[in-house]
Each structure stands twice: as C-alpha cells, then as structure tokens.
Amino acid sequence: MQEKHLFEYAVIRVVPRVEREEFLNVGIILYCAKQKFLQTSFELDEGRLAAFSCKLDPQELLDHLRSFELISKGGKAGGTIGQLDMASRFRWLTATRSTVVQTSKTHPGLCLDAQETLKKLYEQLVL
C-alpha cells in the first residue's frame, strides 16, 4: 500500500471590492513537503470576471497571478521571495492580504500524488 503524504492548499481568489468580501476563485496553490512539491495552477476567465466586475484590468490580474506561479517555482525569476525555501514561499503566498488578489485559509489533506491532487482541487474549486 502506498504511503499518503500531508499536503496543504489554498484557493486563489480575485476580490474586486475588498469591503464587500465577494470573490471569484481563480486558482489553487498546493504544497507537499514530502514530495518537494509547490505549484500554482490558475485561469482567469475574463467573461466571468467581467460579469463579476467590469472595473478590473484582466492583464494586471494575470501579471499578479503569474507572480504567484513564479514564486511557487522558486529561483531568481520569483524575486527575493522566490529564493526562499519551499515552505517559506508557500507561507508567504498564503499570508492574509487585503488586496484584490487573495488566498483562502490553508487547508490540509493527505495525498498519494500532489500533482494529481492539485488537478482535482482545481477542477472542483475553480472550474
């Protein structure tokens, strides 16, 4: 029997008007220390975004979401934060924010394959 590994994830949200606390789920960040896995998966559906709020710039949001992706991958392309260890990068990405791009609280689980789990969570919570 294969061993399951602890993972943590958060949902990436676009919050057009922070004071209203309404949001659109646009991605997932998943971290699994045992599998040395930290990855972000996102998609900005511009049609849904426009129906939700016409005042947001989709290109600006995509730039912010891509920074999540670069930080997850690590390295110089992710800037100063991208050069931190994997756990620190995950904690920074999922820190509480009062901005247009936010994450949910982190949630734990057990998985066999972090990549497959990311895909399933993305399908369930974003699409």
Tab-separated table of N, CA, C and O in Angstrom:
chain	number	residue	atom	x	y	z
A	1	MET	N	0.844	-1.183	0.000
A	1	MET	CA	0.000	0.000	0.000
A	1	MET	C	0.887	1.245	0.000
A	1	MET	O	1.832	1.338	0.768
A	2	GLN	N	0.572	2.193	-0.874
A	2	GLN	CA	1.361	3.401	-0.969
A	2	GLN	C	1.095	4.331	0.219
A	2	GLN	O	-0.027	4.406	0.716
A	3	GLU	N	2.131	5.033	0.604
A	3	GLU	CA	2.031	5.968	1.721
A	3	GLU	C	1.418	7.285	1.253
A	3	GLU	O	1.802	7.832	0.234
A	4	LYS	N	0.465	7.793	2.028
A	4	LYS	CA	-0.115	9.098	1.736
A	4	LYS	C	0.711	10.163	2.436
A	4	LYS	O	1.268	9.940	3.500
A	5	HIS	N	0.773	11.324	1.795
A	5	HIS	CA	1.572	12.423	2.320
A	5	HIS	C	0.689	13.617	2.659
A	5	HIS	O	-0.276	13.912	1.952
A	6	LEU	N	1.064	14.312	3.722
A	6	LEU	CA	0.359	15.518	4.122
A	6	LEU	C	0.590	16.607	3.084
A	6	LEU	O	1.716	16.797	2.618
A	7	PHE	N	-0.475	17.296	2.700
A	7	PHE	CA	-0.351	18.456	1.825
A	7	PHE	C	-1.199	19.578	2.385
A	7	PHE	O	-2.075	19.362	3.222
A	8	GLU	N	-0.909	20.779	1.935
A	8	GLU	CA	-1.700	21.948	2.284
A	8	GLU	C	-2.024	22.679	0.987
A	8	GLU	O	-1.219	22.664	0.052
A	9	TYR	N	-3.184	23.303	0.956
A	9	TYR	CA	-3.544	24.074	-0.225
A	9	TYR	C	-4.342	25.297	0.181
A	9	TYR	O	-4.893	25.370	1.281
A	10	ALA	N	-4.389	26.257	-0.737
A	10	ALA	CA	-5.238	27.437	-0.586
A	10	ALA	C	-5.807	27.771	-1.953
A	10	ALA	O	-5.204	27.484	-2.988
A	11	VAL	N	-6.981	28.366	-1.939
A	11	VAL	CA	-7.638	28.806	-3.160
A	11	VAL	C	-7.221	30.254	-3.425
A	11	VAL	O	-7.238	31.085	-2.513
A	12	ILE	N	-6.833	30.560	-4.650
A	12	ILE	CA	-6.511	31.932	-5.037
A	12	ILE	C	-7.808	32.586	-5.497
A	12	ILE	O	-8.550	32.016	-6.305
A	13	ARG	N	-8.052	33.783	-4.970
A	13	ARG	CA	-9.308	34.479	-5.236
A	13	ARG	C	-9.056	35.882	-5.773
A	13	ARG	O	-8.107	36.538	-5.363
A	14	VAL	N	-9.948	36.329	-6.633
A	14	VAL	CA	-9.977	37.729	-7.038
A	14	VAL	C	-11.125	38.369	-6.256
A	14	VAL	O	-12.254	37.883	-6.292
A	15	VAL	N	-10.798	39.433	-5.541
A	15	VAL	CA	-11.760	40.137	-4.687
A	15	VAL	C	-11.863	41.579	-5.195
A	15	VAL	O	-11.091	42.441	-4.775
A	16	PRO	N	-12.796	41.842	-6.129
A	16	PRO	CA	-12.855	43.166	-6.755
A	16	PRO	C	-13.043	44.324	-5.773
A	16	PRO	O	-12.424	45.359	-5.914
A	17	ARG	N	-13.907	44.136	-4.805
A	17	ARG	CA	-14.144	45.177	-3.797
A	17	ARG	C	-13.961	44.526	-2.436
A	17	ARG	O	-14.865	43.856	-1.932
A	18	VAL	N	-12.809	44.746	-1.868
A	18	VAL	CA	-12.424	44.077	-0.620
A	18	VAL	C	-13.462	44.282	0.471
A	18	VAL	O	-13.778	43.356	1.236
A	19	GLU	N	-14.038	45.468	0.538
A	19	GLU	CA	-15.012	45.772	1.597
A	19	GLU	C	-16.284	44.934	1.479
A	19	GLU	O	-16.985	44.709	2.464
A	20	ARG	N	-16.581	44.415	0.280
A	20	ARG	CA	-17.788	43.593	0.099
A	20	ARG	C	-17.521	42.113	0.346
A	20	ARG	O	-18.454	41.327	0.489
A	21	GLU	N	-16.264	41.714	0.329
A	21	GLU	CA	-15.847	40.336	0.582
A	21	GLU	C	-16.432	39.332	-0.412
A	21	GLU	O	-16.561	38.156	-0.118
A	22	GLU	N	-16.768	39.783	-1.617
A	22	GLU	CA	-17.204	38.883	-2.680
A	22	GLU	C	-15.970	38.488	-3.470
A	22	GLU	O	-15.056	39.290	-3.648
A	23	PHE	N	-15.947	37.242	-3.947
A	23	PHE	CA	-14.748	36.793	-4.649
A	23	PHE	C	-15.068	35.789	-5.739
A	23	PHE	O	-16.134	35.197	-5.767
A	24	LEU	N	-14.073	35.643	-6.626
A	24	LEU	CA	-14.126	34.686	-7.720
A	24	LEU	C	-12.902	33.782	-7.581
A	24	LEU	O	-11.774	34.279	-7.552
A	25	ASN	N	-13.116	32.483	-7.445
A	25	ASN	CA	-11.992	31.550	-7.359
A	25	ASN	C	-11.308	31.457	-8.720
A	25	ASN	O	-11.967	31.202	-9.730
A	26	VAL	N	-9.981	31.659	-8.727
A	26	VAL	CA	-9.246	31.636	-10.000
A	26	VAL	C	-8.074	30.662	-10.004
A	26	VAL	O	-7.473	30.426	-11.047
A	27	GLY	N	-7.721	30.090	-8.858
A	27	GLY	CA	-6.580	29.186	-8.848
A	27	GLY	C	-6.408	28.448	-7.539
A	27	GLY	O	-7.155	28.662	-6.586
A	28	ILE	N	-5.391	27.584	-7.522
A	28	ILE	CA	-5.040	26.773	-6.354
A	28	ILE	C	-3.521	26.809	-6.184
A	28	ILE	O	-2.778	26.765	-7.161
A	29	ILE	N	-3.093	26.876	-4.930
A	29	ILE	CA	-1.677	26.693	-4.580
A	29	ILE	C	-1.623	25.436	-3.722
A	29	ILE	O	-2.365	25.329	-2.735
A	30	LEU	N	-0.768	24.488	-4.077
A	30	LEU	CA	-0.655	23.253	-3.304
A	30	LEU	C	0.803	23.022	-2.924
A	30	LEU	O	1.698	23.165	-3.757
A	31	TYR	N	1.002	22.666	-1.653
A	31	TYR	CA	2.338	22.409	-1.105
A	31	TYR	C	2.349	21.043	-0.428
A	31	TYR	O	1.487	20.746	0.392
A	32	CYS	N	3.320	20.216	-0.788
A	32	CYS	CA	3.523	18.913	-0.150
A	32	CYS	C	5.017	18.766	0.121
A	32	CYS	O	5.814	18.587	-0.810
A	33	ALA	N	5.394	18.892	1.387
A	33	ALA	CA	6.812	18.875	1.756
A	33	ALA	C	7.482	17.552	1.388
A	33	ALA	O	8.583	17.544	0.820
A	34	LYS	N	6.842	16.423	1.692
A	34	LYS	CA	7.448	15.108	1.433
A	34	LYS	C	7.735	14.880	-0.044
A	34	LYS	O	8.689	14.202	-0.403
A	35	GLN	N	6.885	15.412	-0.904
A	35	GLN	CA	7.082	15.248	-2.345
A	35	GLN	C	7.840	16.426	-2.956
A	35	GLN	O	7.991	16.499	-4.177
A	36	LYS	N	8.298	17.345	-2.093
A	36	LYS	CA	9.035	18.536	-2.561
A	36	LYS	C	8.265	19.207	-3.702
A	36	LYS	O	8.792	19.479	-4.778
A	37	PHE	N	6.999	19.497	-3.404
A	37	PHE	CA	6.072	19.998	-4.418
A	37	PHE	C	5.450	21.309	-3.953
A	37	PHE	O	4.879	21.391	-2.862
A	38	LEU	N	5.570	22.335	-4.751
A	38	LEU	CA	4.865	23.602	-4.554
A	38	LEU	C	4.510	24.107	-5.939
A	38	LEU	O	5.400	24.388	-6.749
A	39	GLN	N	3.221	24.183	-6.206
A	39	GLN	CA	2.806	24.600	-7.538
A	39	GLN	C	1.511	25.396	-7.466
A	39	GLN	O	0.665	25.148	-6.612
A	40	THR	N	1.389	26.334	-8.375
A	40	THR	CA	0.193	27.152	-8.533
A	40	THR	C	-0.438	26.822	-9.875
A	40	THR	O	0.263	26.714	-10.880
A	41	SER	N	-1.748	26.670	-9.873
A	41	SER	CA	-2.495	26.475	-11.112
A	41	SER	C	-3.624	27.500	-11.116
A	41	SER	O	-4.349	27.629	-10.124
A	42	PHE	N	-3.750	28.257	-12.207
A	42	PHE	CA	-4.783	29.289	-12.250
A	42	PHE	C	-5.294	29.478	-13.671
A	42	PHE	O	-4.650	29.098	-14.645
A	43	GLU	N	-6.453	30.093	-13.745
A	43	GLU	CA	-7.033	30.510	-15.018
A	43	GLU	C	-7.931	31.695	-14.721
A	43	GLU	O	-8.740	31.653	-13.802
A	44	LEU	N	-7.766	32.739	-15.484
A	44	LEU	CA	-8.613	33.916	-15.327
A	44	LEU	C	-9.623	33.920	-16.469
A	44	LEU	O	-9.276	34.203	-17.615
A	45	ASP	N	-10.845	33.568	-16.156
A	45	ASP	CA	-11.934	33.566	-17.133
A	45	ASP	C	-12.434	35.001	-17.244
A	45	ASP	O	-13.153	35.495	-16.368
A	46	GLU	N	-12.046	35.675	-18.318
A	46	GLU	CA	-12.360	37.099	-18.460
A	46	GLU	C	-13.861	37.350	-18.568
A	46	GLU	O	-14.341	38.398	-18.143
A	47	GLY	N	-14.608	36.397	-19.115
A	47	GLY	CA	-16.061	36.532	-19.190
A	47	GLY	C	-16.695	36.543	-17.803
A	47	GLY	O	-17.529	37.406	-17.494
A	48	ARG	N	-16.281	35.596	-16.967
A	48	ARG	CA	-16.794	35.553	-15.587
A	48	ARG	C	-16.351	36.785	-14.821
A	48	ARG	O	-17.115	37.355	-14.042
A	49	LEU	N	-15.102	37.199	-15.044
A	49	LEU	CA	-14.586	38.381	-14.355
A	49	LEU	C	-15.394	39.617	-14.742
A	49	LEU	O	-15.784	40.409	-13.876
A	50	ALA	N	-15.680	39.798	-16.026
A	50	ALA	CA	-16.445	40.955	-16.490
A	50	ALA	C	-17.859	40.963	-15.919
A	50	ALA	O	-18.389	42.022	-15.582
A	51	ALA	N	-18.469	39.776	-15.783
A	51	ALA	CA	-19.806	39.685	-15.197
A	51	ALA	C	-19.766	40.028	-13.709
A	51	ALA	O	-20.727	40.548	-13.150
A	52	PHE	N	-18.628	39.767	-13.100
A	52	PHE	CA	-18.457	39.988	-11.667
A	52	PHE	C	-18.070	41.435	-11.384
A	52	PHE	O	-18.548	42.047	-10.437
A	53	SER	N	-17.165	41.969	-12.196
A	53	SER	CA	-16.701	43.341	-12.013
A	53	SER	C	-16.059	43.835	-13.306
A	53	SER	O	-15.083	43.258	-13.768
A	54	CYS	N	-16.591	44.904	-13.852
A	54	CYS	CA	-16.044	45.438	-15.099
A	54	CYS	C	-14.917	46.442	-14.855
A	54	CYS	O	-14.328	46.949	-15.796
A	55	LYS	N	-14.581	46.722	-13.612
A	55	LYS	CA	-13.582	47.747	-13.301
A	55	LYS	C	-12.164	47.203	-13.155
A	55	LYS	O	-11.234	47.969	-12.972
A	56	LEU	N	-11.997	45.901	-13.220
A	56	LEU	CA	-10.669	45.313	-13.047
A	56	LEU	C	-9.979	45.121	-14.390
A	56	LEU	O	-10.619	44.768	-15.378
A	57	ASP	N	-8.679	45.322	-14.397
A	57	ASP	CA	-7.866	45.140	-15.598
A	57	ASP	C	-7.402	43.679	-15.655
A	57	ASP	O	-6.576	43.271	-14.835
A	58	PRO	N	-7.909	42.885	-16.601
A	58	PRO	CA	-7.529	41.470	-16.674
A	58	PRO	C	-6.019	41.261	-16.828
A	58	PRO	O	-5.460	40.336	-16.238
A	59	GLN	N	-5.347	42.114	-17.588
A	59	GLN	CA	-3.906	41.949	-17.780
A	59	GLN	C	-3.145	42.166	-16.469
A	59	GLN	O	-2.214	41.439	-16.157
A	60	GLU	N	-3.561	43.146	-15.703
A	60	GLU	CA	-2.923	43.402	-14.410
A	60	GLU	C	-3.127	42.210	-13.469
A	60	GLU	O	-2.206	41.791	-12.769
A	61	LEU	N	-4.330	41.649	-13.472
A	61	LEU	CA	-4.599	40.468	-12.639
A	61	LEU	C	-3.746	39.284	-13.086
A	61	LEU	O	-3.196	38.561	-12.253
A	62	LEU	N	-3.639	39.077	-14.392
A	62	LEU	CA	-2.802	37.985	-14.906
A	62	LEU	C	-1.345	38.160	-14.468
A	62	LEU	O	-0.684	37.180	-14.115
A	63	ASP	N	-0.851	39.386	-14.464
A	63	ASP	CA	0.516	39.646	-14.006
A	63	ASP	C	0.683	39.238	-12.548
A	63	ASP	O	1.683	38.617	-12.173
A	64	HIS	N	-0.297	39.564	-11.720
A	64	HIS	CA	-0.233	39.181	-10.298
A	64	HIS	C	-0.281	37.661	-10.145
A	64	HIS	O	0.461	37.088	-9.354
A	65	LEU	N	-1.160	37.014	-10.901
A	65	LEU	CA	-1.277	35.557	-10.827
A	65	LEU	C	-0.002	34.871	-11.313
A	65	LEU	O	0.437	33.877	-10.740
A	66	ARG	N	0.612	35.414	-12.340
A	66	ARG	CA	1.879	34.844	-12.827
A	66	ARG	C	2.987	34.994	-11.789
A	66	ARG	O	3.875	34.144	-11.710
A	67	SER	N	2.932	36.048	-10.986
A	67	SER	CA	3.938	36.186	-9.924
A	67	SER	C	3.770	35.069	-8.894
A	67	SER	O	4.763	34.560	-8.370
A	68	PHE	N	2.533	34.644	-8.613
A	68	PHE	CA	2.302	33.505	-7.726
A	68	PHE	C	2.975	32.260	-8.306
A	68	PHE	O	3.612	31.491	-7.597
A	69	GLU	N	2.814	32.086	-9.610
A	69	GLU	CA	3.396	30.934	-10.298
A	69	GLU	C	4.924	30.960	-10.225
A	69	GLU	O	5.564	29.944	-9.931
A	70	LEU	N	5.524	32.114	-10.479
A	70	LEU	CA	6.987	32.245	-10.443
A	70	LEU	C	7.539	32.019	-9.046
A	70	LEU	O	8.570	31.365	-8.872
A	71	ILE	N	6.860	32.542	-8.043
A	71	ILE	CA	7.309	32.344	-6.663
A	71	ILE	C	7.200	30.871	-6.295
A	71	ILE	O	8.084	30.320	-5.643
A	72	SER	N	6.124	30.221	-6.717
A	72	SER	CA	5.965	28.783	-6.440
A	72	SER	C	7.114	27.981	-7.021
A	72	SER	O	7.648	27.079	-6.372
A	73	LYS	N	7.515	28.306	-8.251
A	73	LYS	CA	8.603	27.581	-8.910
A	73	LYS	C	9.940	27.817	-8.228
A	73	LYS	O	10.823	26.966	-8.267
A	74	GLY	N	10.098	28.978	-7.627
A	74	GLY	CA	11.354	29.297	-6.948
A	74	GLY	C	12.399	29.807	-7.918
A	74	GLY	O	12.237	29.770	-9.133
A	75	GLY	N	13.470	30.336	-7.357
A	75	GLY	CA	14.564	30.842	-8.178
A	75	GLY	C	14.509	32.345	-8.359
A	75	GLY	O	13.617	33.026	-7.848
A	76	LYS	N	15.453	32.842	-9.110
A	76	LYS	CA	15.598	34.290	-9.299
A	76	LYS	C	14.400	34.930	-9.995
A	76	LYS	O	14.075	36.087	-9.745
A	77	ALA	N	13.742	34.201	-10.882
A	77	ALA	CA	12.578	34.748	-11.591
A	77	ALA	C	11.455	35.108	-10.625
A	77	ALA	O	10.628	35.964	-10.917
A	78	GLY	N	11.438	34.483	-9.444
A	78	GLY	CA	10.435	34.760	-8.419
A	78	GLY	C	10.842	35.865	-7.469
A	78	GLY	O	10.186	36.070	-6.445
A	79	GLY	N	11.920	36.573	-7.788
A	79	GLY	CA	12.367	37.679	-6.942
A	79	GLY	C	12.931	37.201	-5.617
A	79	GLY	O	13.303	36.027	-5.455
A	80	THR	N	12.967	38.089	-4.664
A	80	THR	CA	13.514	37.781	-3.338
A	80	THR	C	12.750	36.642	-2.677
A	80	THR	O	13.345	35.733	-2.099
A	81	ILE	N	11.426	36.686	-2.760
A	81	ILE	CA	10.593	35.640	-2.142
A	81	ILE	C	10.824	34.309	-2.842
A	81	ILE	O	10.866	33.260	-2.205
A	82	GLY	N	11.015	34.323	-4.136
A	82	GLY	CA	11.243	33.103	-4.900
A	82	GLY	C	12.515	32.370	-4.518
A	82	GLY	O	12.676	31.193	-4.826
A	83	GLN	N	13.416	33.040	-3.829
A	83	GLN	CA	14.672	32.417	-3.431
A	83	GLN	C	14.618	31.809	-2.028
A	83	GLN	O	15.581	31.184	-1.591
A	84	LEU	N	13.473	31.975	-1.364
A	84	LEU	CA	13.306	31.347	-0.047
A	84	LEU	C	13.075	29.845	-0.215
A	84	LEU	O	12.791	29.364	-1.314
A	85	ASP	N	13.142	29.107	0.899
A	85	ASP	CA	12.844	27.677	0.836
A	85	ASP	C	11.358	27.486	0.520
A	85	ASP	O	10.555	28.406	0.641
A	86	MET	N	10.995	26.296	0.100
A	86	MET	CA	9.653	25.992	-0.375
A	86	MET	C	8.565	26.305	0.666
A	86	MET	O	7.548	26.916	0.342
A	87	ALA	N	8.776	25.896	1.902
A	87	ALA	CA	7.774	26.134	2.946
A	87	ALA	C	7.566	27.627	3.162
A	87	ALA	O	6.427	28.096	3.303
A	88	SER	N	8.646	28.387	3.172
A	88	SER	CA	8.546	29.838	3.369
A	88	SER	C	7.825	30.503	2.207
A	88	SER	O	7.037	31.436	2.399
A	89	ARG	N	8.093	30.031	0.988
A	89	ARG	CA	7.385	30.578	-0.170
A	89	ARG	C	5.889	30.304	-0.064
A	89	ARG	O	5.071	31.192	-0.324
A	90	PHE	N	5.504	29.105	0.333
A	90	PHE	CA	4.090	28.778	0.480
A	90	PHE	C	3.446	29.666	1.542
A	90	PHE	O	2.356	30.198	1.344
A	91	ARG	N	4.112	29.838	2.674
A	91	ARG	CA	3.573	30.674	3.754
A	91	ARG	C	3.416	32.122	3.289
A	91	ARG	O	2.439	32.781	3.621
A	92	TRP	N	4.375	32.616	2.520
A	92	TRP	CA	4.287	33.994	2.032
A	92	TRP	C	3.122	34.124	1.051
A	92	TRP	O	2.352	35.081	1.119
A	93	LEU	N	2.982	33.162	0.143
A	93	LEU	CA	1.903	33.223	-0.843
A	93	LEU	C	0.523	33.144	-0.202
A	93	LEU	O	-0.435	33.721	-0.714
A	94	THR	N	0.411	32.433	0.899
A	94	THR	CA	-0.897	32.226	1.526
A	94	THR	C	-1.134	33.137	2.727
A	94	THR	O	-2.119	32.962	3.443
A	95	ALA	N	-0.258	34.105	2.940
A	95	ALA	CA	-0.451	35.052	4.040
A	95	ALA	C	-1.720	35.876	3.796
A	95	ALA	O	-2.088	36.158	2.655
A	96	THR	N	-2.380	36.270	4.866
A	96	THR	CA	-3.597	37.073	4.781
A	96	THR	C	-3.285	38.425	4.148
A	96	THR	O	-2.312	39.078	4.520
A	97	ARG	N	-4.119	38.812	3.193
A	97	ARG	CA	-3.952	40.081	2.488
A	97	ARG	C	-5.298	40.797	2.374
A	97	ARG	O	-6.344	40.152	2.360
A	98	SER	N	-5.246	42.090	2.230
A	98	SER	CA	-6.445	42.894	1.961
A	98	SER	C	-6.282	43.548	0.598
A	98	SER	O	-6.336	44.760	0.456
A	99	THR	N	-6.050	42.718	-0.412
A	99	THR	CA	-5.829	43.202	-1.762
A	99	THR	C	-6.813	42.539	-2.718
A	99	THR	O	-7.589	41.673	-2.312
A	100	VAL	N	-6.748	42.894	-3.971
A	100	VAL	CA	-7.660	42.327	-4.969
A	100	VAL	C	-7.375	40.841	-5.202
A	100	VAL	O	-8.283	40.053	-5.424
A	101	VAL	N	-6.106	40.429	-5.137
A	101	VAL	CA	-5.751	39.013	-5.250
A	101	VAL	C	-5.411	38.503	-3.849
A	101	VAL	O	-4.503	39.005	-3.206
A	102	GLN	N	-6.189	37.519	-3.392
A	102	GLN	CA	-6.028	36.962	-2.048
A	102	GLN	C	-6.042	35.439	-2.121
A	102	GLN	O	-6.350	34.868	-3.160
A	103	THR	N	-5.740	34.809	-0.997
A	103	THR	CA	-5.908	33.360	-0.890
A	103	THR	C	-6.847	33.051	0.263
A	103	THR	O	-6.992	33.850	1.195
A	104	SER	N	-7.456	31.880	0.179
A	104	SER	CA	-8.285	31.401	1.283
A	104	SER	C	-7.374	31.013	2.435
A	104	SER	O	-6.145	31.040	2.316
A	105	LYS	N	-7.963	30.608	3.529
A	105	LYS	CA	-7.179	29.983	4.595
A	105	LYS	C	-6.589	28.700	4.030
A	105	LYS	O	-7.120	28.136	3.074
A	106	THR	N	-5.500	28.232	4.609
A	106	THR	CA	-4.925	26.977	4.128
A	106	THR	C	-5.710	25.799	4.698
A	106	THR	O	-6.258	25.867	5.802
A	107	HIS	N	-5.754	24.735	3.901
A	107	HIS	CA	-6.476	23.523	4.278
A	107	HIS	C	-5.532	22.334	4.116
A	107	HIS	O	-4.801	22.263	3.126
A	108	PRO	N	-5.554	21.385	5.049
A	108	PRO	CA	-4.691	20.205	4.943
A	108	PRO	C	-5.417	19.028	4.310
A	108	PRO	O	-6.643	19.009	4.206
A	109	GLY	N	-4.642	18.052	3.903
A	109	GLY	CA	-5.186	16.806	3.387
A	109	GLY	C	-4.073	15.790	3.246
A	109	GLY	O	-2.914	16.073	3.561
A	110	LEU	N	-4.421	14.613	2.779
A	110	LEU	CA	-3.452	13.548	2.519
A	110	LEU	C	-3.566	13.155	1.046
A	110	LEU	O	-4.672	13.069	0.512
A	111	CYS	N	-2.423	12.916	0.415
A	111	CYS	CA	-2.451	12.552	-0.999
A	111	CYS	C	-1.366	11.534	-1.321
A	111	CYS	O	-0.378	11.414	-0.608
A	112	LEU	N	-1.570	10.825	-2.414
A	112	LEU	CA	-0.550	9.941	-2.962
A	112	LEU	C	0.312	10.704	-3.965
A	112	LEU	O	1.517	10.547	-4.020
A	113	ASP	N	-0.336	11.547	-4.764
A	113	ASP	CA	0.318	12.263	-5.846
A	113	ASP	C	-0.113	13.725	-5.792
A	113	ASP	O	-1.261	14.056	-6.083
A	114	ALA	N	0.812	14.608	-5.426
A	114	ALA	CA	0.479	16.023	-5.268
A	114	ALA	C	0.000	16.651	-6.572
A	114	ALA	O	-0.937	17.454	-6.569
A	115	GLN	N	0.610	16.290	-7.692
A	115	GLN	CA	0.209	16.855	-8.981
A	115	GLN	C	-1.233	16.487	-9.302
A	115	GLN	O	-2.019	17.331	-9.736
A	116	GLU	N	-1.586	15.246	-9.089
A	116	GLU	CA	-2.962	14.792	-9.346
A	116	GLU	C	-3.943	15.464	-8.382
A	116	GLU	O	-5.051	15.832	-8.773
A	117	THR	N	-3.541	15.643	-7.152
A	117	THR	CA	-4.395	16.299	-6.165
A	117	THR	C	-4.629	17.755	-6.547
A	117	THR	O	-5.747	18.258	-6.434
A	118	LEU	N	-3.594	18.432	-7.014
A	118	LEU	CA	-3.744	19.808	-7.481
A	118	LEU	C	-4.759	19.874	-8.614
A	118	LEU	O	-5.648	20.737	-8.626
A	119	LYS	N	-4.654	18.963	-9.534
A	119	LYS	CA	-5.581	18.925	-10.679
A	119	LYS	C	-7.025	18.726	-10.208
A	119	LYS	O	-7.931	19.429	-10.661
A	120	LYS	N	-7.230	17.803	-9.281
A	120	LYS	CA	-8.590	17.535	-8.775
A	120	LYS	C	-9.155	18.740	-8.033
A	120	LYS	O	-10.318	19.110	-8.225
A	121	LEU	N	-8.347	19.348	-7.170
A	121	LEU	CA	-8.807	20.517	-6.429
A	121	LEU	C	-9.143	21.663	-7.380
A	121	LEU	O	-10.135	22.373	-7.199
A	122	TYR	N	-8.314	21.847	-8.387
A	122	TYR	CA	-8.548	22.896	-9.383
A	122	TYR	C	-9.897	22.673	-10.076
A	122	TYR	O	-10.691	23.597	-10.227
A	123	GLU	N	-10.149	21.443	-10.485
A	123	GLU	CA	-11.412	21.122	-11.155
A	123	GLU	C	-12.611	21.340	-10.230
A	123	GLU	O	-13.641	21.850	-10.656
A	124	GLN	N	-12.474	20.970	-8.961
A	124	GLN	CA	-13.575	21.071	-8.013
A	124	GLN	C	-13.845	22.506	-7.557
A	124	GLN	O	-15.000	22.894	-7.379
A	125	LEU	N	-12.789	23.292	-7.367
A	125	LEU	CA	-12.945	24.579	-6.712
A	125	LEU	C	-12.820	25.799	-7.625
A	125	LEU	O	-13.210	26.904	-7.232
A	126	VAL	N	-12.286	25.613	-8.821
A	126	VAL	CA	-12.085	26.753	-9.707
A	126	VAL	C	-12.938	26.652	-10.968
A	126	VAL	O	-13.604	27.608	-11.348
A	127	LEU	N	-12.902	25.509	-11.631
A	127	LEU	CA	-13.647	25.385	-12.898
A	127	LEU	C	-15.153	25.340	-12.690
A	127	LEU	O	-15.661	25.003	-11.702
